[in-house]
Coordinates of N, CA and C in Angstrom, one line a residue:
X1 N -156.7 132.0 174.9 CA -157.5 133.2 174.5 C -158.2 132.9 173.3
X2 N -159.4 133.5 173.5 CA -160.3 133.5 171.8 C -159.6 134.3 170.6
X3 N -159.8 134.0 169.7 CA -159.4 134.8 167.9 C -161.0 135.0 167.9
X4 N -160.5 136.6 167.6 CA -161.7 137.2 166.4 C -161.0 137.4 165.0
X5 N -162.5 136.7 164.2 CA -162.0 136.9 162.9 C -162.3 138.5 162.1
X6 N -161.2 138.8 161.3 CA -161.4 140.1 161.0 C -161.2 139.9 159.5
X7 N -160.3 139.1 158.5 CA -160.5 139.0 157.1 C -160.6 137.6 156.9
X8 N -160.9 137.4 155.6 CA -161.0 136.3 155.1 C -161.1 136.5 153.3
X9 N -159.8 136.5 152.6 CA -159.7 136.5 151.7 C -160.0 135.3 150.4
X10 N -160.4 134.7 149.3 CA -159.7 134.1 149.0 C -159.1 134.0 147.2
X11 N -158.8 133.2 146.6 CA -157.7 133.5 145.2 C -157.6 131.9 145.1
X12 N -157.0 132.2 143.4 CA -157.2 130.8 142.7 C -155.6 130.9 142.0
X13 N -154.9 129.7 141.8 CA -153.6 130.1 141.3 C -154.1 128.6 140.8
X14 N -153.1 129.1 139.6 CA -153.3 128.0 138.3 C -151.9 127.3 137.9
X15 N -151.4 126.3 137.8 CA -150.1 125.9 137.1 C -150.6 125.2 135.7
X16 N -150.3 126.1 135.0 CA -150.6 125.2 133.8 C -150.1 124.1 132.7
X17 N -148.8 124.3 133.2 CA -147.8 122.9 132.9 C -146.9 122.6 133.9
X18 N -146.8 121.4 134.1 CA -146.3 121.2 135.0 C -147.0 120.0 136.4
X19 N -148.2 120.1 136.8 CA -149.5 120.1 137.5 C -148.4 119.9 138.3
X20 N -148.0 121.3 139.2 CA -147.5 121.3 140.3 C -148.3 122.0 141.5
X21 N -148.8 120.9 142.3 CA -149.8 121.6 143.6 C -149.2 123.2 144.0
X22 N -148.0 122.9 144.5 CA -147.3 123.6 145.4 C -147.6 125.5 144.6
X23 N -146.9 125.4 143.6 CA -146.8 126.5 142.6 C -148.5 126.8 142.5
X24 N -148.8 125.8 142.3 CA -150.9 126.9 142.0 C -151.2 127.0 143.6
X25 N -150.7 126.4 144.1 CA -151.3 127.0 145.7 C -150.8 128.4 145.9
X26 N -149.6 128.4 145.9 CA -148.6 129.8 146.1 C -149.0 130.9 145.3
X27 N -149.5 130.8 143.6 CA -150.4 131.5 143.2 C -151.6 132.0 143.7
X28 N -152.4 131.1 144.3 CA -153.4 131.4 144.8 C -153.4 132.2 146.2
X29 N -152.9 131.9 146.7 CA -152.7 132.9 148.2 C -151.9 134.0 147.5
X30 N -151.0 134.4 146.5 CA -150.2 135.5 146.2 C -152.2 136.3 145.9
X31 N -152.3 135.6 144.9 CA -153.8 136.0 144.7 C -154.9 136.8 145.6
X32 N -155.0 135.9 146.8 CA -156.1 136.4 147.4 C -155.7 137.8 148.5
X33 N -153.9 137.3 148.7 CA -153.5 138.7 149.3 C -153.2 140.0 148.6
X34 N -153.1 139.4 147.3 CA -152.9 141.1 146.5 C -153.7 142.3 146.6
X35 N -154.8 141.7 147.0 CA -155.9 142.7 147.2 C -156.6 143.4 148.1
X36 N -155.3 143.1 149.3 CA -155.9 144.0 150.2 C -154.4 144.5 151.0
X37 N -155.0 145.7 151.2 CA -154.0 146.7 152.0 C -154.8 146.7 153.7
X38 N -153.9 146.4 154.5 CA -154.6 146.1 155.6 C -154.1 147.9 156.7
X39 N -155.2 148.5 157.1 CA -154.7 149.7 157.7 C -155.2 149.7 158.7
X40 N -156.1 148.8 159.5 CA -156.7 149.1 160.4 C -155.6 148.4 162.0
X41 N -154.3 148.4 161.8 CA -153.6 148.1 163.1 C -153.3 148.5 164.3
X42 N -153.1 150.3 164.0 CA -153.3 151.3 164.7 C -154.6 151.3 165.7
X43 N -155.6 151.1 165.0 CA -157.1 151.0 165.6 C -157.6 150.5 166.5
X44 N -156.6 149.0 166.0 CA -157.2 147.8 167.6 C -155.8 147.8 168.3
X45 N -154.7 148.7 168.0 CA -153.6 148.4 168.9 C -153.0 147.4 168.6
X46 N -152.6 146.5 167.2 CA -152.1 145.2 167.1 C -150.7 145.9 165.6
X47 N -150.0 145.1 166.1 CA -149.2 144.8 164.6 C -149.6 143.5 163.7
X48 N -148.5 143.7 162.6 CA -149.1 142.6 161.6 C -148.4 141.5 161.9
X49 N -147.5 141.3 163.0 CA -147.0 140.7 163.8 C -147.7 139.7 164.2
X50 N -148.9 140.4 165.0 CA -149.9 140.0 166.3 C -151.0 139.3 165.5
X51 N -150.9 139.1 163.8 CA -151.9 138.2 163.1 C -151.7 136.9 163.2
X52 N -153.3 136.4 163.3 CA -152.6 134.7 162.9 C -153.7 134.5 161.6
X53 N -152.8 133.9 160.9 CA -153.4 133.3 159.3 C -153.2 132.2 159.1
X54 N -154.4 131.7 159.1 CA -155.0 130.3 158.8 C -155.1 130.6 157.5
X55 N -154.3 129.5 156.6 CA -155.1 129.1 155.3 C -155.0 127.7 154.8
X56 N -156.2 127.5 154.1 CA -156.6 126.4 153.6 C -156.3 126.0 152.0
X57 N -156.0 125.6 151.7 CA -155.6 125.3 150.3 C -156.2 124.0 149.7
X58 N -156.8 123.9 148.3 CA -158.2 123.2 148.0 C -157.5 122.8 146.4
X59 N -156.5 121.2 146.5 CA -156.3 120.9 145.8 C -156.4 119.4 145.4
X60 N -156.5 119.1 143.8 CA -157.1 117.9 144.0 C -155.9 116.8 144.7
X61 N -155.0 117.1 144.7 CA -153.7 116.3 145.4 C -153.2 116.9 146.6
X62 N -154.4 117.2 147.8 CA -153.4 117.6 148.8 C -152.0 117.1 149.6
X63 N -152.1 115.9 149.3 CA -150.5 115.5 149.9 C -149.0 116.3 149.2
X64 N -149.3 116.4 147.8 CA -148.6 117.2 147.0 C -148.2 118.4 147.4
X65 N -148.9 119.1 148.3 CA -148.4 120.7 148.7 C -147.2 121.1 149.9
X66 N -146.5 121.5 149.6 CA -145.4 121.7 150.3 C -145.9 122.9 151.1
X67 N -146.1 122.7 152.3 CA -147.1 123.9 153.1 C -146.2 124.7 153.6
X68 N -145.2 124.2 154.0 CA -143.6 126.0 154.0 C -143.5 126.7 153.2
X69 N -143.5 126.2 151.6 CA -143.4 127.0 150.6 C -144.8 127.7 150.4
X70 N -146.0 127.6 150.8 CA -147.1 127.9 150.8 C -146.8 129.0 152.0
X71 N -146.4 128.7 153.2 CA -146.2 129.7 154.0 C -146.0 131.0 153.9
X72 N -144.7 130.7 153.6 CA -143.6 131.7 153.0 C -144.3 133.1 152.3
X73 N -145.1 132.5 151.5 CA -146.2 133.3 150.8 C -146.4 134.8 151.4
X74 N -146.4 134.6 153.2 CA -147.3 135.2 153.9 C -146.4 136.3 154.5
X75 N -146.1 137.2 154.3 CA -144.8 138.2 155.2 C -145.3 138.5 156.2
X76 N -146.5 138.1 157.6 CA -146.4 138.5 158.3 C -147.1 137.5 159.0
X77 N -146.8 137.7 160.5 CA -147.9 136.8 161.5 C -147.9 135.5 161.7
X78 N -148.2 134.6 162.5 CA -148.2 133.4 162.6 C -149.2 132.7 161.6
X79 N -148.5 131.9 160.9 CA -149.3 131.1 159.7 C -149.4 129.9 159.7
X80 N -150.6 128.6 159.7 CA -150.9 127.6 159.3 C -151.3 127.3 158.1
X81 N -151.1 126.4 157.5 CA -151.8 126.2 156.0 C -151.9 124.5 156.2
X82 N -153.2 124.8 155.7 CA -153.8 123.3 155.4 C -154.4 123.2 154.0
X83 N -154.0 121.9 153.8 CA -154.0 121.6 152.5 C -155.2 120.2 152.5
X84 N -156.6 120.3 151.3 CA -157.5 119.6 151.7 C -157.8 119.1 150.3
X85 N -158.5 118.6 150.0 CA -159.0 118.1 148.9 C -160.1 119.0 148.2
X86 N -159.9 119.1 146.8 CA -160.6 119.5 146.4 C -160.1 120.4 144.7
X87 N -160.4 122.0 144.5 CA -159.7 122.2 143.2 C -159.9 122.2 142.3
X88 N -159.4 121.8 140.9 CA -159.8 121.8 139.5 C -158.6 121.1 139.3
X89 N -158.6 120.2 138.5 CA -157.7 119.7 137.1 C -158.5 119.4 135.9
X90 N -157.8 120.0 135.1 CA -158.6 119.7 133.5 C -157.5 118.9 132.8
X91 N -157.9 118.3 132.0 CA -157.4 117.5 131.2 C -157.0 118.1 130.3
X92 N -155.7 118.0 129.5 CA -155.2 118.8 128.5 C -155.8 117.7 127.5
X93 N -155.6 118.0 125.8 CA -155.9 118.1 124.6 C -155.3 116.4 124.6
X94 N -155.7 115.6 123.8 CA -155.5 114.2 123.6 C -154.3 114.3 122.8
X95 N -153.8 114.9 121.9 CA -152.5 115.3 121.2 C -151.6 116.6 121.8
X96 N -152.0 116.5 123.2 CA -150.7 117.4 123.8 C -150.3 116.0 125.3
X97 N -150.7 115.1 125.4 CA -150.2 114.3 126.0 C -150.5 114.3 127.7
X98 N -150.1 113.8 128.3 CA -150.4 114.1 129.6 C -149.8 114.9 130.6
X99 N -150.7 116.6 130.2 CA -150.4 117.6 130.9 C -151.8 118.3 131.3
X100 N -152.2 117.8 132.2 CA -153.2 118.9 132.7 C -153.0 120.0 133.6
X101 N -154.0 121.3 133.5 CA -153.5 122.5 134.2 C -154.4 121.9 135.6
X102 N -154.0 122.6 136.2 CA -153.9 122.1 137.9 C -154.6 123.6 138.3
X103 N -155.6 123.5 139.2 CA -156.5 124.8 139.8 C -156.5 124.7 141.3
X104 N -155.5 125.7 141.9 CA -156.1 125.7 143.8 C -156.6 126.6 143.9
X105 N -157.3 126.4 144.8 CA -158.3 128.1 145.9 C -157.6 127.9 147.2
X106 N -157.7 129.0 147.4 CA -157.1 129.4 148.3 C -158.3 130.2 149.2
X107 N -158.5 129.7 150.7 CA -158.7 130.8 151.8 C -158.0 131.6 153.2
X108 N -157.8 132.7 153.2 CA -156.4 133.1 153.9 C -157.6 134.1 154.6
X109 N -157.4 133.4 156.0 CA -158.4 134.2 157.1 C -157.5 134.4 158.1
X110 N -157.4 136.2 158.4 CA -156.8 136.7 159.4 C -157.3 136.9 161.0
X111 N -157.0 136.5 162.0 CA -157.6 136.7 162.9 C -156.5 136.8 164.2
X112 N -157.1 138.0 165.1 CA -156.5 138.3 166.3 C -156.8 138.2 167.1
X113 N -155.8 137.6 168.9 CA -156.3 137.3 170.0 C -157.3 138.1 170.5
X114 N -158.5 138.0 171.3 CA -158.8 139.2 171.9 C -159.0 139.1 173.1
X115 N -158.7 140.4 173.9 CA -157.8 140.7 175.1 C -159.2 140.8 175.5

């Protein structure tokens, strides 16, 4: 069956010590989901069950991302996450050593079969 797409969120999670992928990804999807209350289920006859969520995760170390704990993120629906290159890292201060803050985006697109 085809997926129509119905959202497409997205959010930036930052680890700033640490440069832990996993943790600024997981911010980043807590991110891009906080901001939406989804009410239209009733409408098309689906639960939040019946979602599937693709997301993409845009960090400069994708192998680094633990994509279950990225999952997890999601309380509903069937979830993939892919983890790609891309992101922010900055360089911390020459006299704070080597710690740079770590930047993911995150895109978390909702979409349902359609009958």
């Amino acid at each position: 069956m085809a997926r129509v797409r119905c959202i497409t969120e997205m959010g930036m999670g930052v680890d700033v010590h640490g440069r832990d992928a996993t943790k600024a990804a997981k911010r980043a999807v807590s991110d891009a989901i906080r901001h939406s209350s989804l009410g239209f289920f009733r409408m098309i006859d689906k639960t939040a069950n019946d979602m599937f969520v693709d997301v993409t995760i845009a960090v400069p170390n994708p192998e680094a991302v633990d994509k279950d704990a990225v999952a997890k993120e999601l309380p509903y629906g069937t979830v993939t996450v892919n983890a790609v290159k891309g992101g922010l890292e900055i360089p911390s201060a020459p006299e704070q050593g080597n710690d740079p803050i770590l930047i993911a985006n995150a895109a978390v697109i909702v979409s349902f079969e359609k009958e």
